[in-house]
């Protein structure tokens, strides 16, 4: 297998052939947000399957397309669908598309994901803007030899989620009349949902929402010097809080509804960044 840097260069070169000039802002569309891609004007679309080294999603709702075009008044790239650790990919593979975006000149990365609400004040459909995370995956995407062309061996993680971007998001959400709550994301490998005892543990550890993605992408983005803004849609109360079972189909339904509101916030944020 060839060296990571060479594989990133090869993927970026193949994307450039179709896309030409690449935007500085990219958005990862998690479960329920795939529809945001339909709002992109003059889209140019490349299937992940046509990009060398890009992993292809195995779960429904994660289409697997790179889309470049205009959202609101801004040029953006979208990853329509992601792959997760639980699908069997290692974290270097899970985060490979983020590496390629960095290589293509993306400096602002917006992450979105469906999550379970741990904090008792969070309700189904709430949107959380991440202030921090806890990596409970048991591994790190930067494990292995470090290529200094990609970033430092020991990158700082004091401020993973940009305070500047978060305050822009808060302002734009307020203008739209949409409530955005702050919170800490706990990443677990999944794919089983948590037990009530695990959720009590996560709450004690300081987590507000729990999910199965986002954190490896945020770590790699910071390693590569990107500014990160991340949103978690609360699709269900985490296990044991209401006594209701957690059902994937309902998670997707709620994510789609919350995704419409989140899409409006994102459109305003990217338009503002461009200005
Ligand atoms: N736990 C973990 N991941 C999730 C959940 C949850 O309750 N809901 C949506 N993604």
Short mmCIF file of C-alpha atoms and ligand atoms in Angstrom, two decimals:
data_model
loop_
_atom_site.label_atom_id
_atom_site.label_comp_id
_atom_site.label_asym_id
_atom_site.label_seq_id
_atom_site.Cartn_x
_atom_site.Cartn_y
_atom_site.Cartn_z
CA UNK A 1 0.00 0.00 0.00
CA UNK A 2 1.35 3.42 -0.90
CA UNK A 3 2.20 6.12 1.55
CA UNK A 4 -0.74 8.17 2.98
CA UNK A 5 0.52 11.46 1.55
CA UNK A 6 0.76 9.99 -1.94
CA UNK A 7 -2.74 8.56 -1.68
CA UNK A 8 -4.07 11.98 -0.60
CA UNK A 9 -2.33 13.63 -3.55
CA UNK A 10 -3.75 11.06 -5.97
CA UNK A 11 -7.32 11.57 -4.68
CA UNK A 12 -6.96 15.36 -4.78
CA UNK A 13 -5.59 15.26 -8.34
CA UNK A 14 -8.52 13.14 -9.51
CA UNK A 15 -11.03 15.54 -7.88
CA UNK A 16 -9.32 18.59 -9.42
CA UNK A 17 -9.82 17.10 -12.89
CA UNK A 18 -13.61 17.34 -12.43
CA UNK A 19 -13.96 20.29 -10.09
CA UNK A 20 -11.29 22.80 -11.00
CA UNK A 21 -11.15 25.55 -8.38
CA UNK A 22 -11.98 24.20 -4.93
CA UNK A 23 -13.83 26.17 -2.19
CA UNK A 24 -12.32 26.99 1.20
CA UNK A 25 -15.38 25.76 3.16
CA UNK A 26 -16.59 22.16 3.36
CA UNK A 27 -19.54 20.55 5.11
CA UNK A 28 -19.87 16.90 6.14
CA UNK A 29 -23.52 15.90 5.85
CA UNK A 30 -24.39 13.35 8.52
CA UNK A 31 -27.58 11.29 8.83
CA UNK A 32 -30.63 13.35 7.90
CA UNK A 33 -28.73 16.20 6.26
CA UNK A 34 -28.23 14.63 2.84
CA UNK A 35 -31.01 16.87 1.51
CA UNK A 36 -28.81 19.97 1.95
CA UNK A 37 -26.95 18.80 -1.14
CA UNK A 38 -30.14 19.41 -3.16
CA UNK A 39 -29.94 23.10 -2.29
CA UNK A 40 -26.55 23.49 -3.91
CA UNK A 41 -26.70 25.66 -7.03
CA UNK A 42 -24.65 24.65 -10.12
CA UNK A 43 -23.50 21.44 -8.46
CA UNK A 44 -20.58 19.42 -9.73
CA UNK A 45 -20.76 15.91 -8.33
CA UNK A 46 -18.11 13.23 -7.98
CA UNK A 47 -19.09 9.83 -6.57
CA UNK A 48 -16.74 8.62 -3.79
CA UNK A 49 -16.45 5.39 -5.79
CA UNK A 50 -14.72 7.38 -8.54
CA UNK A 51 -12.14 8.97 -6.23
CA UNK A 52 -9.09 6.77 -5.63
CA UNK A 53 -8.79 5.78 -1.97
CA UNK A 54 -12.16 7.22 -0.86
CA UNK A 55 -14.10 4.75 1.29
CA UNK A 56 -17.70 4.11 0.25
CA UNK A 57 -20.53 4.29 2.82
CA UNK A 58 -22.32 1.03 3.54
CA UNK A 59 -25.37 2.41 5.33
CA UNK A 60 -28.58 3.89 4.02
CA UNK A 61 -28.86 7.67 4.00
CA UNK A 62 -25.13 8.18 3.37
CA UNK A 63 -25.04 8.63 -0.40
CA UNK A 64 -21.31 8.88 -0.97
CA UNK A 65 -20.94 11.94 -3.20
CA UNK A 66 -18.61 14.91 -3.16
CA UNK A 67 -20.61 17.95 -4.27
CA UNK A 68 -19.19 21.36 -5.07
CA UNK A 69 -21.32 24.39 -5.84
CA UNK A 70 -22.97 27.39 -4.21
CA UNK A 71 -24.98 27.37 -1.00
CA UNK A 72 -26.58 30.76 -0.34
CA UNK A 73 -23.95 33.17 -1.58
CA UNK A 74 -20.93 30.97 -0.80
CA UNK A 75 -18.93 28.39 -2.71
CA UNK A 76 -18.89 25.17 -0.69
CA UNK A 77 -17.89 21.54 -0.91
CA UNK A 78 -20.11 18.90 0.67
CA UNK A 79 -19.34 15.35 1.63
CA UNK A 80 -22.78 13.81 1.19
CA UNK A 81 -22.38 10.88 3.54
CA UNK A 82 -19.50 9.61 5.64
CA UNK A 83 -18.13 6.27 6.72
CA UNK A 84 -17.98 5.24 10.36
CA UNK A 85 -15.57 3.18 12.43
CA UNK A 86 -18.36 0.64 13.12
CA UNK A 87 -18.60 -0.13 9.40
CA UNK A 88 -15.24 -1.83 9.78
CA UNK A 89 -12.97 0.87 8.36
CA UNK A 90 -9.92 1.93 10.38
CA UNK A 91 -9.75 5.56 11.48
CA UNK A 92 -7.14 6.51 8.87
CA UNK A 93 -9.64 5.41 6.21
CA UNK A 94 -12.61 7.04 8.00
CA UNK A 95 -10.78 10.38 7.96
CA UNK A 96 -9.18 10.08 4.52
CA UNK A 97 -11.76 12.40 2.86
CA UNK A 98 -10.97 15.10 5.47
CA UNK A 99 -7.26 14.79 4.63
CA UNK A 100 -8.08 15.22 0.95
CA UNK A 101 -10.21 18.32 1.65
CA UNK A 102 -7.31 19.86 3.58
CA UNK A 103 -4.99 19.12 0.66
CA UNK A 104 -7.45 20.79 -1.73
CA UNK A 105 -7.25 23.99 0.34
CA UNK A 106 -10.28 23.71 2.63
CA UNK A 107 -9.66 25.83 5.73
CA UNK A 108 -13.12 25.69 7.39
CA UNK A 109 -14.80 22.38 8.09
CA UNK A 110 -18.41 22.08 9.26
CA UNK A 111 -19.36 18.71 10.75
CA UNK A 112 -22.90 17.47 11.40
CA UNK A 113 -24.18 14.33 13.09
CA UNK A 114 -27.15 12.64 14.71
CA UNK A 115 -26.72 12.08 18.44
CA UNK A 116 -28.46 10.89 21.57
CA UNK A 117 -29.14 13.58 24.18
CA UNK A 118 -27.49 12.83 27.54
CA UNK A 119 -28.04 16.14 29.30
CA UNK A 120 -31.51 16.07 30.79
CA UNK A 121 -32.41 19.51 29.42
CA UNK A 122 -31.93 18.31 25.82
CA UNK A 123 -35.02 17.36 23.87
CA UNK A 124 -35.57 15.41 20.66
CA UNK A 125 -34.95 17.75 17.71
CA UNK A 126 -32.63 20.13 19.61
CA UNK A 127 -29.49 21.28 17.81
CA UNK A 128 -26.24 21.41 19.77
CA UNK A 129 -23.17 23.37 18.71
CA UNK A 130 -20.14 21.51 20.02
CA UNK A 131 -17.84 23.24 22.47
CA UNK A 132 -15.60 20.19 23.02
CA UNK A 133 -15.47 16.41 22.76
CA UNK A 134 -14.38 13.28 24.57
CA UNK A 135 -12.81 10.57 22.42
CA UNK A 136 -14.17 7.27 23.71
CA UNK A 137 -13.35 5.30 20.57
CA UNK A 138 -10.36 3.64 22.20
CA UNK A 139 -8.13 4.72 19.32
CA UNK A 140 -6.95 7.87 17.58
CA UNK A 141 -6.90 8.61 13.84
CA UNK A 142 -3.34 9.99 14.18
CA UNK A 143 -1.95 6.67 15.47
CA UNK A 144 0.97 5.47 13.38
CA UNK A 145 3.89 7.26 11.83
CA UNK A 146 3.42 11.01 11.50
CA UNK A 147 4.00 12.79 8.20
CA UNK A 148 5.03 16.37 9.02
CA UNK A 149 3.55 17.52 5.70
CA UNK A 150 0.14 16.67 7.20
CA UNK A 151 0.63 18.13 10.68
CA UNK A 152 2.48 17.91 13.98
CA UNK A 153 3.17 14.67 15.86
CA UNK A 154 1.45 16.02 18.99
CA UNK A 155 -1.24 18.49 17.89
CA UNK A 156 -2.88 20.65 20.53
CA UNK A 157 -6.57 19.89 21.25
CA UNK A 158 -7.32 22.76 23.65
CA UNK A 159 -9.67 24.46 21.21
CA UNK A 160 -10.84 21.88 18.67
CA UNK A 161 -14.07 23.74 17.93
CA UNK A 162 -13.51 27.35 16.86
CA UNK A 163 -15.01 29.91 19.27
CA UNK A 164 -15.13 32.41 16.39
CA UNK A 165 -17.19 30.08 14.17
CA UNK A 166 -19.41 29.10 17.09
CA UNK A 167 -20.27 32.71 17.83
CA UNK A 168 -21.13 33.30 14.16
CA UNK A 169 -23.39 30.23 14.27
CA UNK A 170 -25.07 31.45 17.46
CA UNK A 171 -25.72 34.87 15.95
CA UNK A 172 -27.12 33.46 12.71
CA UNK A 173 -29.31 30.93 14.54
CA UNK A 174 -30.70 33.72 16.75
CA UNK A 175 -31.54 35.79 13.65
CA UNK A 176 -33.45 32.79 12.29
CA UNK A 177 -35.19 32.26 15.63
CA UNK A 178 -33.61 28.79 16.02
CA UNK A 179 -32.24 27.75 19.42
CA UNK A 180 -28.67 26.46 19.40
CA UNK A 181 -27.41 24.89 22.63
CA UNK A 182 -23.75 24.39 23.61
CA UNK A 183 -22.53 20.89 24.44
CA UNK A 184 -19.78 18.28 24.72
CA UNK A 185 -19.87 15.27 22.34
CA UNK A 186 -18.81 11.82 23.49
CA UNK A 187 -17.76 9.48 20.67
CA UNK A 188 -18.30 5.74 21.10
CA UNK A 189 -17.59 3.11 18.43
CA UNK A 190 -21.14 1.74 18.20
CA UNK A 191 -22.94 0.31 16.35
CA UNK A 192 -25.06 -0.82 19.31
CA UNK A 193 -26.64 2.06 21.17
CA UNK A 194 -25.57 2.55 24.78
CA UNK A 195 -27.00 0.95 27.89
CA UNK A 196 -28.66 3.16 30.53
CA UNK A 197 -25.67 2.51 32.84
CA UNK A 198 -23.27 3.65 30.13
CA UNK A 199 -25.28 6.84 29.65
CA UNK A 200 -25.17 7.56 33.41
CA UNK A 201 -21.39 7.10 33.22
CA UNK A 202 -21.07 9.45 30.22
CA UNK A 203 -23.15 12.12 32.00
CA UNK A 204 -20.88 11.85 35.06
CA UNK A 205 -17.88 12.24 32.75
CA UNK A 206 -19.18 15.56 31.43
CA UNK A 207 -20.82 14.63 28.12
CA UNK A 208 -24.02 16.22 26.79
CA UNK A 209 -24.53 14.20 23.60
CA UNK A 210 -23.30 10.83 22.35
CA UNK A 211 -22.64 9.66 18.81
CA UNK A 212 -20.56 7.38 16.60
CA UNK A 213 -18.73 9.86 14.33
CA UNK A 214 -17.41 13.45 14.27
CA UNK A 215 -14.47 13.13 16.70
CA UNK A 216 -11.96 11.40 14.35
CA UNK A 217 -12.82 13.94 11.64
CA UNK A 218 -12.37 16.88 14.05
CA UNK A 219 -9.00 15.54 15.28
CA UNK A 220 -7.68 15.11 11.73
CA UNK A 221 -9.02 18.51 10.69
CA UNK A 222 -7.16 20.18 13.57
CA UNK A 223 -4.03 18.17 12.77
CA UNK A 224 -4.29 19.62 9.26
CA UNK A 225 -4.82 23.18 10.55
CA UNK A 226 -8.50 23.58 9.66
CA UNK A 227 -11.00 25.59 11.71
CA UNK A 228 -13.85 23.34 12.84
CA UNK A 229 -17.52 24.02 13.56
CA UNK A 230 -19.65 21.02 14.55
CA UNK A 231 -23.36 20.51 15.09
CA UNK A 232 -25.10 17.59 16.77
CA UNK A 233 -28.79 17.00 16.17
CA UNK A 234 -30.45 15.35 19.16
CA UNK A 235 -32.48 12.61 17.51
CA UNK A 236 -33.45 10.78 20.70
CA UNK A 237 -33.06 10.89 24.45
CA UNK A 238 -30.05 8.70 25.23
CA UNK A 239 -30.72 5.21 26.60
CA UNK A 240 -32.61 4.96 29.88
CA UNK A 241 -33.67 8.61 30.10
CA UNK A 242 -37.28 8.21 28.97
CA UNK A 243 -37.52 4.42 29.04
CA UNK A 244 -38.30 4.42 25.30
CA UNK A 245 -36.28 2.10 23.07
CA UNK A 246 -33.97 3.71 20.52
CA UNK A 247 -35.00 2.97 16.97
CA UNK A 248 -32.75 3.79 14.00
CA UNK A 249 -35.71 4.63 11.73
CA UNK A 250 -36.91 7.22 14.24
CA UNK A 251 -33.38 8.60 14.58
CA UNK A 252 -33.37 9.21 10.81
CA UNK A 253 -36.86 10.82 10.87
CA UNK A 254 -35.93 13.26 13.62
CA UNK A 255 -32.57 13.99 11.98
CA UNK A 256 -34.37 14.89 8.77
CA UNK A 257 -36.65 17.31 10.57
CA UNK A 258 -33.84 18.90 12.62
CA UNK A 259 -31.65 18.81 9.51
CA UNK A 260 -33.96 21.27 7.78
CA UNK A 261 -33.47 23.81 10.56
CA UNK A 262 -29.74 23.10 10.77
CA UNK A 263 -29.45 23.51 6.99
CA UNK A 264 -30.81 27.05 7.27
CA UNK A 265 -28.23 27.90 9.93
CA UNK A 266 -25.40 26.44 7.86
CA UNK A 267 -26.47 28.36 4.77
CA UNK A 268 -26.32 31.62 6.72
CA UNK A 269 -22.97 30.75 8.35
CA UNK A 270 -21.22 29.93 5.08
CA UNK A 271 -22.66 33.04 3.40
CA UNK A 272 -21.30 35.12 6.26
CA UNK A 273 -17.85 33.46 6.10
CA UNK A 274 -17.57 34.32 2.47
CA UNK A 275 -18.31 38.01 3.16
N1 LIG B 1 -26.27 6.96 20.75
C1 LIG B 1 -25.24 6.96 19.87
N2 LIG B 1 -25.33 7.45 18.65
C2 LIG B 1 -26.51 7.99 18.28
C3 LIG B 1 -27.63 8.02 19.14
C4 LIG B 1 -27.49 7.49 20.44
O1 LIG B 1 -28.44 7.48 21.27
N3 LIG B 1 -28.64 8.61 18.45
C5 LIG B 1 -28.15 8.93 17.23
N4 LIG B 1 -26.86 8.56 17.11
#
